[in-house]
C-alpha positions as semicolon CSV with decimal commas, in nm:
position;residue;x (nm);y (nm);z (nm)
1;M;5,089;-11,452;1,871
2;K;4,732;-11,561;1,788
3;V;4,761;-11,833;2,053
4;C;4,907;-11,602;2,321
5;L;4,641;-11,330;2,286
6;P;4,348;-11,539;2,420
7;I;4,569;-11,659;2,706
8;I;4,660;-11,301;2,799
9;I;4,295;-11,194;2,787
10;F;4,201;-11,492;3,005
11;L;4,471;-11,408;3,261
12;I;4,367;-11,041;3,277
13;S;4,003;-11,140;3,323
14;S;4,102;-11,385;3,596
15;L;4,305;-11,120;3,777
16;N;4,015;-10,874;3,760
17;A;3,780;-11,138;3,895
18;I;4,018;-11,214;4,181
19;S;4,071;-10,846;4,265
20;Q;3,694;-10,794;4,282
21;A;3,615;-11,115;4,469
22;P;3,312;-11,092;4,700
23;L;3,380;-11,034;5,067
24;S;3,249;-11,286;5,320
25;A;3,089;-11,178;5,646
26;N;3,376;-11,330;5,846
27;S;3,637;-11,141;5,644
28;F;3,442;-10,820;5,688
29;L;3,426;-10,871;6,064
30;A;3,798;-10,955;6,075
31;S;3,876;-10,617;5,918
32;S;3,786;-10,458;6,253
33;R;4,130;-10,564;6,381
34;T;4,306;-10,345;6,125
35;Q;4,095;-10,031;6,121
36;Q;4,288;-9,709;6,177
37;E;4,156;-9,636;6,525
38;M;4,255;-9,984;6,643
39;L;4,604;-9,955;6,494
40;H;4,651;-9,612;6,650
41;Q;4,550;-9,738;6,994
42;E;4,776;-10,041;6,951
43;K;5,072;-9,808;6,889
44;I;4,991;-9,620;7,209
45;V;4,981;-9,943;7,412
46;Q;5,304;-10,071;7,258
47;F;5,475;-9,739;7,333
48;L;5,366;-9,756;7,697
49;Q;5,484;-10,116;7,724
50;R;5,826;-10,041;7,573
51;T;5,886;-9,721;7,768
52;S;6,013;-9,746;8,125
53;Y;5,846;-9,507;8,365
54;Q;6,015;-9,649;8,673
55;M;6,099;-9,367;8,910
56;P;6,473;-9,347;8,994
57;W;6,603;-9,340;9,348
58;I;6,767;-9,005;9,275
59;E;6,535;-8,741;9,131
60;Q;6,790;-8,463;9,090
61;V;7,166;-8,407;9,131
62;E;7,315;-8,058;9,175
63;L;7,671;-7,932;9,189
64;R;7,703;-7,578;9,323
65;T;8,008;-7,360;9,371
66;R;8,066;-7,032;9,552
67;T;8,374;-6,808;9,590
68;H;8,489;-6,590;9,882
69;D;8,651;-6,264;9,773
70;F;8,723;-6,433;9,441
71;E;8,993;-6,642;9,605
72;I;9,017;-6,977;9,434
73;S;9,171;-7,129;9,744
74;Q;8,861;-7,028;9,940
75;E;8,615;-7,164;9,682
76;E;8,320;-7,364;9,817
77;Y;8,158;-7,669;9,652
78;I;7,819;-7,817;9,732
79;F;7,701;-8,155;9,601
80;R;7,325;-8,195;9,657
81;V;7,103;-8,498;9,589
82;T;6,721;-8,495;9,584
83;P;6,595;-8,849;9,657
84;N;6,266;-9,025;9,588
85;S;6,110;-9,235;9,860
86;P;6,026;-9,606;9,823
87;R;5,659;-9,509;9,850
88;Q;5,695;-9,276;9,551
89;R;5,864;-9,545;9,343
90;W;5,592;-9,799;9,429
91;A;5,312;-9,555;9,346
92;Q;5,475;-9,453;9,016
93;N;5,518;-9,816;8,911
94;K;5,154;-9,893;8,989
95;Y;5,041;-9,583;8,802
96;H;5,237;-9,678;8,491
97;N;5,097;-10,033;8,491
98;S;4,745;-9,896;8,527
99;T;4,793;-9,662;8,227
100;I;4,896;-9,965;8,019
101;R;4,588;-10,155;8,135
102;T;4,367;-9,855;8,059
103;G;4,512;-9,841;7,708
104;E;4,446;-10,212;7,657
105;M;4,088;-10,178;7,779
106;E;4,038;-9,882;7,545
107;Q;4,164;-10,101;7,261
108;Q;3,915;-10,373;7,358
109;F;3,633;-10,118;7,367
110;I;3,727;-9,984;7,021
111;L;3,725;-10,341;6,886
112;E;3,378;-10,406;7,025
113;E;3,239;-10,084;6,877
114;A;3,394;-10,168;6,539
115;L;3,245;-10,518;6,545
116;L;2,900;-10,390;6,641
117;D;2,908;-10,142;6,352
118;R;2,990;-10,427;6,114
119;Y;2,717;-10,648;6,261
120;E;2,462;-10,374;6,195
121;I;2,579;-10,345;5,833
122;I;2,562;-10,723;5,781
123;A;2,212;-10,749;5,932
124;G;2,100;-10,443;5,735
125;L;2,213;-10,596;5,406
126;Y;2,063;-10,934;5,493
127;F;1,718;-10,789;5,552
128;C;1,744;-10,550;5,257
129;E;1,786;-10,854;5,033
130;R;1,494;-11,037;5,192
131;L;1,261;-10,737;5,177
132;I;1,354;-10,668;4,814
133;R;1,280;-11,030;4,723
134;V;0,934;-11,027;4,885
135;K;0,844;-10,686;4,746
136;N;0,953;-10,786;4,396
137;E;0,705;-11,074;4,420
138;F;0,447;-10,823;4,540
139;F;0,524;-10,606;4,237
140;L;0,462;-10,896;3,998
141;V;0,128;-10,965;4,166
142;Y;0,026;-10,601;4,128
143;E;0,127;-10,607;3,761
144;D;-0,084;-10,918;3,703
145;K;-0,377;-10,766;3,893
146;I;-0,362;-10,451;3,680
147;N;-0,354;-10,654;3,358
148;T;-0,645;-10,869;3,478
149;L;-0,851;-10,565;3,577
150;K;-0,786;-10,396;3,243
151;K;-0,914;-10,705;3,064
152;S;-1,230;-10,687;3,278
153;A;-1,295;-10,321;3,195
154;L;-1,588;-10,402;2,963
155;L;-1,767;-10,625;3,214
156;S;-2,077;-10,490;3,387
157;N;-1,943;-10,554;3,737
158;F;-1,610;-10,378;3,669
159;D;-1,512;-10,125;3,939
160;I;-1,263;-9,863;3,822
161;T;-1,165;-9,785;4,180
162;D;-1,009;-10,133;4,211
163;L;-0,781;-10,057;3,918
164;I;-0,689;-9,713;4,052
165;K;-0,612;-9,849;4,399
166;T;-0,399;-10,132;4,258
167;E;-0,201;-9,887;4,044
168;D;-0,148;-9,662;4,348
169;D;-0,030;-9,961;4,552
170;R;0,210;-10,061;4,275
171;N;0,350;-9,705;4,251
172;D;0,401;-9,690;4,628
173;L;0,574;-10,026;4,612
174;Q;0,806;-9,901;4,338
175;M;0,915;-9,618;4,567
176;E;0,971;-9,860;4,856
177;L;1,180;-10,085;4,633
178;L;1,385;-9,789;4,516
179;N;1,450;-9,685;4,877
180;L;1,554;-10,040;4,968
181;E;1,789;-10,063;4,670
182;N;1,942;-9,727;4,762
183;T;1,987;-9,848;5,120
184;R;2,153;-10,166;4,994
185;S;2,382;-9,966;4,766
186;G;2,469;-9,728;5,052
187;L;2,557;-10,017;5,284
188;Q;2,778;-10,177;5,018
189;T;2,953;-9,842;4,968
190;L;3,009;-9,825;5,343
191;V;3,161;-10,175;5,332
192;K;3,406;-10,062;5,064
193;L;3,500;-9,751;5,261
194;I;3,557;-9,951;5,580
195;T;3,765;-10,221;5,412
196;E;3,936;-9,973;5,176
197;S;3,869;-10,204;4,881
198;E;3,629;-10,251;4,592
199;D;3,493;-10,578;4,730
200;S;3,121;-10,609;4,798
201;L;2,984;-10,801;5,093
202;D;2,843;-11,139;4,990
203;L;2,611;-11,302;5,244
204;T;2,558;-11,617;5,036
205;Q;2,896;-11,762;5,140
206;G;2,786;-11,858;5,491
207;N;2,479;-11,969;5,683
208;F;2,293;-11,695;5,866
209;I;2,190;-11,757;6,225
210;G;1,834;-11,883;6,277
211;L;1,579;-11,784;6,538
212;E;1,626;-12,111;6,728
213;E;1,994;-12,033;6,785
214;I;1,902;-11,684;6,901
215;K;1,657;-11,836;7,150
216;N;1,926;-12,076;7,274
217;I;2,185;-11,803;7,335
218;L;1,947;-11,574;7,527
219;P;2,022;-11,734;7,869
220;E;2,394;-11,682;7,809
221;L;2,340;-11,318;7,714
222;Y;2,131;-11,263;8,025
223;G;2,373;-11,445;8,256
224;T;2,691;-11,268;8,146
225;P;2,834;-11,075;8,447
226;L;2,814;-10,700;8,395
227;E;3,164;-10,659;8,536
228;Q;3,302;-10,815;8,216
229;H;3,140;-10,557;7,990
230;P;3,415;-10,361;7,805
231;L;3,249;-10,032;7,896
232;L;3,266;-10,111;8,269
233;V;3,612;-10,269;8,245
234;R;3,739;-9,954;8,075
235;Q;3,578;-9,737;8,343
236;S;3,726;-9,953;8,621
237;A;4,070;-9,914;8,465
238;R;4,015;-9,538;8,453
239;I;3,924;-9,532;8,824
240;E;4,231;-9,741;8,907
241;T;4,454;-9,502;8,712
242;L;4,311;-9,202;8,900
243;E;4,366;-9,383;9,230
244;Y;4,733;-9,450;9,157
245;E;4,781;-9,097;9,023
246;Y;4,646;-8,975;9,358
247;N;4,890;-9,208;9,536
248;V;5,181;-9,063;9,335
249;E;5,090;-8,709;9,438
250;D;5,027;-8,813;9,798
251;A;5,360;-9,000;9,820
252;E;5,541;-8,691;9,694
253;R;5,366;-8,478;9,956
254;R;5,455;-8,723;10,233
255;N;5,822;-8,742;10,135
256;V;5,966;-8,508;10,400
257;L;6,328;-8,566;10,298
258;D;6,402;-8,278;10,064
259;Y;6,771;-8,330;9,995
260;V;7,105;-8,463;10,118
261;E;7,414;-8,254;10,050
262;S;7,788;-8,261;10,099
263;R;7,965;-7,927;10,140
264;Y;8,337;-7,876;10,077
265;E;8,525;-7,556;10,159
266;G;8,870;-7,449;10,280
267;Q;9,228;-7,445;10,165
268;R;9,301;-7,685;9,884
269;K;9,672;-7,733;9,963
270;D;9,639;-7,911;10,295
271;F;9,368;-8,179;10,291
272;L;9,364;-8,211;10,672
273;R;9,275;-7,844;10,710
274;E;9,001;-7,860;10,446
275;R;8,648;-7,859;10,582
276;L;8,394;-8,121;10,468
277;S;8,036;-8,124;10,600
278;I;7,715;-8,315;10,531
279;G;7,368;-8,159;10,548
280;I;7,010;-8,282;10,525
281;G;6,705;-8,080;10,428
282;F;6,353;-8,160;10,546
283;K;6,019;-8,034;10,420
284;L;5,800;-7,886;10,687
285;P;5,441;-7,953;10,578
286;L;5,199;-7,671;10,637
287;K;4,827;-7,715;10,684
288;G;4,650;-7,709;10,347
289;S;4,969;-7,703;10,141
290;S;4,981;-7,921;9,827
291;K;4,618;-8,019;9,882
292;L;4,470;-7,862;9,570
293;K;4,600;-8,125;9,325
294;L;4,505;-8,409;9,560
295;N;4,154;-8,273;9,605
296;E;4,111;-8,239;9,229
297;L;4,221;-8,599;9,174
298;K;3,998;-8,730;9,452
299;L;3,701;-8,539;9,309
300;E;3,774;-8,677;8,962
301;Q;3,795;-9,028;9,106
302;L;3,460;-8,989;9,283
303;E;3,300;-8,863;8,963
304;A;3,439;-9,164;8,774
305;E;3,301;-9,401;9,040
306;N;2,959;-9,233;9,021
307;K;2,968;-9,269;8,643
308;Q;3,050;-9,638;8,678
309;E;2,755;-9,693;8,912
310;A;2,530;-9,514;8,665
311;L;2,663;-9,734;8,383
312;V;2,596;-10,050;8,585
313;Y;2,239;-9,939;8,655
314;D;2,183;-9,837;8,293
315;L;2,316;-10,168;8,158
316;Q;2,105;-10,368;8,404
317;M;1,788;-10,179;8,313
318;K;1,851;-10,198;7,938
319;K;1,936;-10,567;7,951
320;G;1,609;-10,644;8,129
321;E;1,418;-10,415;7,892
322;Y;1,558;-10,574;7,576
323;L;1,514;-10,928;7,706
324;S;1,146;-10,855;7,769
325;K;1,121;-10,696;7,426
326;M;1,288;-10,999;7,268
327;Q;1,044;-11,239;7,433
328;A;0,750;-11,030;7,314
329;L;0,888;-11,019;6,958
330;L;0,942;-11,395;6,954
331;D;0,583;-11,450;7,070
332;E;0,454;-11,213;6,801
333;H;0,664;-11,391;6,539
334;A;0,524;-11,729;6,644
335;L;0,172;-11,588;6,621
336;L;0,236;-11,452;6,270
337;L;0,362;-11,793;6,157
338;K;0,056;-11,963;6,304
339;Q;-0,178;-11,711;6,142
340;M;-0,014;-11,767;5,805
341;E;-0,034;-12,145;5,830
342;T;-0,399;-12,143;5,940
343;S;-0,518;-11,858;5,718
344;Q;-0,796;-11,904;5,466
345;A;-0,560;-11,769;5,199
346;R;-0,313;-12,052;5,262
347;F;-0,596;-12,307;5,263
348;S;-0,738;-12,171;4,937
349;M;-0,398;-12,167;4,767
350;D;-0,332;-12,526;4,872
351;Q;-0,678;-12,652;4,779
352;Y;-0,719;-12,476;4,446
353;P;-0,380;-12,463;4,270
354;G;-0,531;-12,508;3,925
355;L;-0,828;-12,275;3,912
356;A;-0,956;-12,160;3,573
357;D;-0,880;-11,823;3,419
358;A;-1,214;-11,692;3,540
359;T;-1,084;-11,700;3,897
360;A;-0,736;-11,562;3,819
361;Y;-0,810;-11,235;3,997
362;S;-0,915;-11,424;4,310
363;L;-0,593;-11,623;4,301
364;L;-0,394;-11,301;4,272
365;K;-0,570;-11,159;4,577
366;I;-0,496;-11,480;4,767
367;R;-0,130;-11,455;4,663
368;E;-0,126;-11,089;4,769
369;S;-0,264;-11,182;5,111
370;L;0,001;-11,450;5,162
371;L;0,281;-11,215;5,054
372;G;0,150;-10,955;5,298
373;K;0,177;-11,206;5,581
374;E;0,525;-11,310;5,465
375;L;0,631;-10,945;5,460
376;D;0,503;-10,900;5,816
377;I;0,708;-11,203;5,924
378;V;1,027;-11,069;5,761
379;K;0,977;-10,728;5,926
380;K;0,922;-10,895;6,262
381;E;1,241;-11,099;6,218
382;Q;1,424;-10,776;6,138
383;E;1,307;-10,634;6,473
384;I;1,421;-10,954;6,645
385;F;1,769;-10,927;6,492
386;E;1,799;-10,559;6,586
387;T;1,707;-10,647;6,945
388;Y;1,951;-10,939;6,935
389;L;2,234;-10,703;6,836
390;E;2,143;-10,474;7,125
391;L;2,159;-10,769;7,364
392;L;2,497;-10,868;7,223
393;H;2,619;-10,517;7,297
394;L;2,472;-10,517;7,649
395;S;2,623;-10,858;7,728
396;G;2,974;-10,744;7,631
397;I;3,071;-11,074;7,465
398;V;3,119;-10,937;7,113
399;A;3,495;-10,879;7,150
400;E;3,569;-11,184;7,366
401;Q;3,856;-11,401;7,244
402;P;3,843;-11,604;7,030
403;L;3,635;-11,373;6,813
404;R;3,319;-11,533;6,677
405;N;3,061;-11,436;6,418
406;Y;2,742;-11,412;6,624
407;L;2,534;-11,371;6,308
408;S;2,643;-11,706;6,163
409;A;2,502;-12,051;6,229
410;G;2,720;-12,214;6,493
411;F;2,895;-11,884;6,572
412;E;3,192;-11,943;6,343
413;P;3,532;-11,814;6,466
414;F;3,712;-11,567;6,245
């Protein structure tokens, strides 16, 4: 029993560790396929695919009877058939296929939105971690500056305002760190809610995309045809569905054959004396009749087409706007890197790594200056990544098969 107990404890600990294993970015992105909205839309599409909406040749069959003076021998029978025209059957078949396509495009759009939400969470966590790291280093510098200033309090050149300002800066930094940690915690909670698990997102399992790869993919993002964007594809499918729905209504209006009937009446004892007749009914179209529904559908179709044109214009304008913004951000980032490399603070830190204690405060100020520049670079990279995600959305390639992680080095498939 003494031997079994440690083994049991080890197994339980191992199971707990497995159940709370960190979640990779690829696994988190893959969870978009199984979110509730996607599964619900998939059920709708599968139902439409399994269900036959093919219009029959015969719409309605009637059997009527009528008596004369309640004499059974004089009873009359009418067998009436209401047919559908070939045009109606064609239009109905096209309409059903277009509803399936619309459902599939809606599913693709939902997938893209789900992936974009996850990309924003991943990028948010990535930069939370980087900002926390830099600001923690800042905090240590402020602590050292405060300690150094307190030791210099008895010197004749001591300025109390330097100590007060440094303490204020440290206190402000503490609040910023707290806000960042709360943001990180909130994003991890969101990950758990989305995946319906207790797993936290771990970004150390894969390589994050670099700025060079972002620069290399920009021409592809710019050159992607707008017609392939899920938003426009979904809208095109909607217009097509409205067009075929209009055709269904129009085919019904143009079907002038109302019914074909066979009438039987006469004595039942002698077949030769029984009377059998065939009749045909035609619809006589009147001016303006049955136009209301058609006009409503045509108006709805025109509105959908206008919306599509507005979407095309909006996507074109935004794509150009964000590409210009991206180029400006990349130029600013390059300038920040150059300024950091050529700064006097960098030169001083490289030239005087072993200064005496008398110059410790100067070294701390140099370190503070370098951290400030590093913080500016991280914030600029955060803007670049936010703009990159917008360009991914505008290009419409996020949900293209096979699915790829556009925030990973090499765009790993998942």
